[in-house]
Coordinates of C-alpha atoms and ligand atoms in Angstrom, one line a residue:
M1 CA -1.3 -14.5 -26.2
N2 CA -2.3 -15.0 -22.6
I3 CA -3.9 -12.2 -20.6
V4 CA -4.6 -11.6 -17.0
I5 CA -7.6 -9.4 -16.1
F6 CA -7.3 -8.0 -12.6
G7 CA -9.5 -5.8 -10.4
P8 CA -11.8 -5.7 -7.4
P9 CA -15.3 -7.4 -7.4
G10 CA -17.7 -5.5 -9.6
A11 CA -14.9 -4.0 -11.7
G12 CA -16.2 -5.6 -14.9
K13 CA -13.7 -8.4 -15.2
G14 CA -16.3 -11.0 -16.3
T15 CA -17.9 -8.6 -18.8
Q16 CA -14.7 -7.5 -20.3
S17 CA -13.3 -11.1 -20.4
K18 CA -16.3 -12.1 -22.5
F19 CA -15.7 -9.3 -24.9
I20 CA -12.0 -10.2 -25.2
V21 CA -12.9 -13.9 -25.7
S22 CA -15.2 -13.1 -28.7
K23 CA -13.0 -10.4 -30.2
F24 CA -9.6 -12.1 -29.9
N25 CA -10.6 -15.8 -30.0
L26 CA -9.4 -16.6 -26.5
Y27 CA -10.7 -18.9 -23.7
Q28 CA -11.9 -17.4 -20.4
L29 CA -10.6 -19.1 -17.3
S30 CA -12.6 -17.8 -14.3
T31 CA -11.6 -19.3 -11.0
G32 CA -14.7 -17.8 -9.5
D33 CA -16.9 -19.7 -12.0
L34 CA -15.0 -22.9 -11.5
L35 CA -15.4 -22.6 -7.8
R36 CA -19.1 -21.8 -8.1
N37 CA -19.5 -24.9 -10.3
E38 CA -18.0 -27.0 -7.5
I39 CA -20.5 -25.5 -5.1
N40 CA -23.5 -26.0 -7.4
N41 CA -22.5 -29.6 -8.1
K42 CA -22.1 -30.2 -4.4
T43 CA -18.7 -31.8 -4.8
K44 CA -16.5 -32.5 -1.8
L45 CA -14.5 -29.4 -2.7
G46 CA -17.7 -27.4 -3.2
L47 CA -18.8 -28.2 0.3
E48 CA -15.4 -27.3 1.7
I49 CA -15.3 -23.8 0.1
S50 CA -18.9 -22.5 0.1
S51 CA -18.6 -20.9 3.5
I52 CA -15.3 -19.3 2.6
I53 CA -16.7 -17.8 -0.6
N54 CA -19.9 -16.6 1.0
S55 CA -17.9 -14.8 3.7
G56 CA -15.9 -12.8 1.0
E57 CA -12.5 -14.4 1.9
L58 CA -10.2 -16.1 -0.6
V59 CA -10.0 -19.9 -0.8
S60 CA -6.5 -21.3 -0.4
D61 CA -3.8 -20.9 -3.0
K62 CA -3.4 -24.6 -3.2
I63 CA -7.1 -25.2 -4.2
V64 CA -7.0 -22.6 -7.0
N65 CA -3.6 -23.5 -8.2
N66 CA -4.8 -27.1 -8.7
L67 CA -7.9 -25.9 -10.5
I68 CA -6.0 -23.9 -13.2
E69 CA -3.4 -26.6 -14.0
N70 CA -5.9 -28.7 -16.0
F71 CA -6.6 -25.7 -18.2
V72 CA -3.1 -24.5 -18.7
S73 CA -1.9 -28.0 -19.6
N74 CA -4.6 -28.5 -22.2
K75 CA -3.1 -27.9 -25.7
T76 CA -6.4 -26.5 -27.0
Y77 CA -6.0 -23.5 -24.8
K78 CA -2.3 -23.0 -25.3
N79 CA -1.5 -19.3 -25.5
K80 CA -5.2 -18.5 -25.8
I81 CA -6.2 -17.9 -22.1
I82 CA -7.6 -15.0 -20.4
F83 CA -7.2 -15.5 -16.6
D84 CA -10.2 -13.9 -14.9
G85 CA -9.9 -13.6 -11.1
Y86 CA -6.6 -15.4 -11.0
P87 CA -4.0 -14.7 -9.7
R88 CA -5.2 -12.9 -6.6
T89 CA -2.1 -13.3 -4.4
L90 CA 1.6 -13.0 -4.9
S91 CA 2.0 -16.8 -4.4
Q92 CA -0.6 -17.4 -7.1
A93 CA 1.2 -15.0 -9.5
K94 CA 4.4 -16.9 -9.0
N95 CA 2.7 -20.2 -9.4
L96 CA 1.1 -19.0 -12.6
D97 CA 4.5 -18.0 -14.0
D98 CA 6.0 -21.4 -13.1
L99 CA 3.1 -23.3 -14.5
L100 CA 3.1 -21.3 -17.8
N101 CA 6.8 -21.7 -18.1
R102 CA 6.5 -25.5 -17.7
Y103 CA 4.1 -25.5 -20.7
D104 CA 6.2 -23.1 -22.7
Q105 CA 3.9 -20.1 -22.3
K106 CA 3.9 -16.7 -20.6
I107 CA 1.6 -13.8 -19.7
D108 CA 1.7 -11.1 -22.3
I109 CA -0.4 -8.4 -20.6
V110 CA -2.1 -7.8 -17.3
L111 CA -5.1 -5.5 -17.5
K112 CA -6.0 -3.8 -14.2
L113 CA -9.5 -2.4 -14.0
S114 CA -9.5 0.4 -11.4
V115 CA -12.8 1.2 -9.7
S116 CA -13.7 2.9 -6.4
L117 CA -15.5 1.1 -3.5
E118 CA -18.6 3.4 -4.2
T119 CA -18.8 2.0 -7.8
V120 CA -18.3 -1.5 -6.6
K121 CA -21.2 -1.2 -4.2
K122 CA -23.5 0.2 -6.9
R123 CA -22.6 -2.5 -9.5
I124 CA -22.9 -5.3 -7.0
L125 CA -26.4 -4.2 -6.1
E126 CA -27.3 -4.1 -9.8
R127 CA -25.8 -7.5 -10.4
Q128 CA -27.7 -8.9 -7.5
N129 CA -30.9 -8.2 -9.4
Q130 CA -29.7 -10.0 -12.5
E131 CA -27.7 -13.0 -11.2
S132 CA -28.2 -14.9 -8.0
R133 CA -24.7 -15.1 -6.4
A134 CA -24.7 -15.9 -2.7
D135 CA -21.7 -13.6 -2.2
D136 CA -23.3 -10.6 -4.0
N137 CA -24.8 -8.3 -1.4
K138 CA -23.5 -5.0 -0.1
E139 CA -21.9 -6.3 3.1
I140 CA -20.0 -9.1 1.4
A141 CA -19.1 -6.9 -1.5
I142 CA -17.4 -4.5 0.9
K143 CA -15.6 -7.5 2.5
R144 CA -14.5 -8.7 -0.9
Y145 CA -13.2 -5.3 -1.8
K146 CA -11.2 -5.1 1.4
T147 CA -9.9 -8.6 0.7
Y148 CA -8.8 -7.4 -2.7
E149 CA -7.1 -4.3 -1.3
K150 CA -5.1 -6.5 1.1
S151 CA -3.9 -9.0 -1.4
S152 CA -3.6 -7.1 -4.6
E153 CA -0.7 -4.8 -3.9
P154 CA 2.1 -7.3 -4.0
V155 CA 0.6 -8.9 -7.2
L156 CA 0.5 -5.5 -8.9
D157 CA 4.0 -4.7 -7.8
Y158 CA 5.1 -8.1 -9.2
Y159 CA 3.7 -7.4 -12.6
K160 CA 4.9 -3.8 -12.6
Q161 CA 8.4 -5.1 -12.4
S162 CA 8.0 -7.1 -15.5
N163 CA 6.5 -4.2 -17.4
I164 CA 3.4 -6.0 -18.5
L165 CA 0.9 -4.1 -16.3
K166 CA -1.7 -1.8 -18.0
V167 CA -4.2 0.2 -15.9
V168 CA -7.6 0.7 -17.4
N169 CA -10.2 3.2 -16.0
G170 CA -12.9 0.8 -14.9
E171 CA -15.2 3.7 -14.0
A172 CA -16.0 4.3 -17.7
G173 CA -18.9 2.7 -19.6
I174 CA -18.7 -0.9 -20.8
T175 CA -18.1 0.1 -24.5
E176 CA -15.4 2.6 -23.6
I177 CA -13.6 0.2 -21.4
S178 CA -13.8 -2.5 -24.2
A179 CA -12.4 0.0 -26.7
E180 CA -9.4 0.9 -24.4
I181 CA -8.7 -2.8 -23.8
S182 CA -8.9 -3.6 -27.5
G183 CA -6.3 -0.9 -28.3
L184 CA -4.0 -2.2 -25.6
I185 CA -4.2 -5.8 -26.8
D186 CA -3.8 -4.7 -30.5
A187 CA -0.6 -2.8 -29.5
I188 CA 0.8 -5.9 -27.7
K189 CA -0.1 -8.1 -30.6
G190 CA 1.9 -5.9 -32.9
W191 CA 4.9 -6.6 -30.7
L192 CA 4.5 -10.4 -30.6
Ligands
AMP201 P1 -15.0 -13.9 -8.4 O1 -16.1 -14.6 -9.2 O2 -13.7 -13.9 -9.2 O3 -15.4 -12.6 -7.8 O4 -14.7 -14.9 -7.2 C1 -15.7 -15.2 -6.2 C2 -15.0 -15.8 -5.0 O5 -14.3 -17.0 -5.3 C3 -13.9 -14.9 -4.4 O6 -14.5 -13.9 -3.5 C4 -13.1 -15.9 -3.7 O7 -13.7 -16.3 -2.5 C5 -13.1 -17.1 -4.6 N1 -12.0 -17.0 -5.6 C6 -12.0 -16.8 -6.9 N2 -10.8 -16.8 -7.5 C7 -10.0 -16.9 -6.5 C8 -8.5 -17.0 -6.4 N3 -7.8 -16.8 -7.5 N4 -8.0 -17.2 -5.2 C9 -8.7 -17.4 -4.1 N5 -10.1 -17.3 -4.1 C10 -10.7 -17.1 -5.2

């Protein structure tokens, strides 16, 4: 099965993706991680995108669409992908469907982690002490949340129409969220 995990910054997408990866034997495809690798390795693309990422805006659809193609086309990952942080725009969502279709795959479930801006601010500040992400400070977190609010609605509507969207309360504790997600995935697996 292929899963999309969706939600604002600080919703716990990365944490829950890692849980799903280990419990259900999937592979995590985090566009944020791929982009940060480009920046850390000072590649041409990395230099091009670092200021965009650090300002809390989205990089272009074209860039992320190209990045995920390698992953989707790789047989090792076939029907075993959890998309973390992708798609973020309607155009990316449509591109993902086309791409998966081309490789004879589809998305089975979209998990939306819902959290308030207050919680996002708190979590980003906590994360700032543990990881050193240049885009993790309160100001940029607010900007990233606003960017999410602007671009997420059409994506969610798109997935609502295909009946694969499940909303999870991201305000709960990590273990509770994992348990809820587990139940949702088990239910879908029963249908496949
Ligand atoms: P994340 O680690 O998912 O929070 O992503 C960090 C940053 O990378 C975002 O704030 C965006 O600037 C960029 N980014 C990650 N994924 C995408 C995407 N699917 N589309 C556009 N920009 C992205």
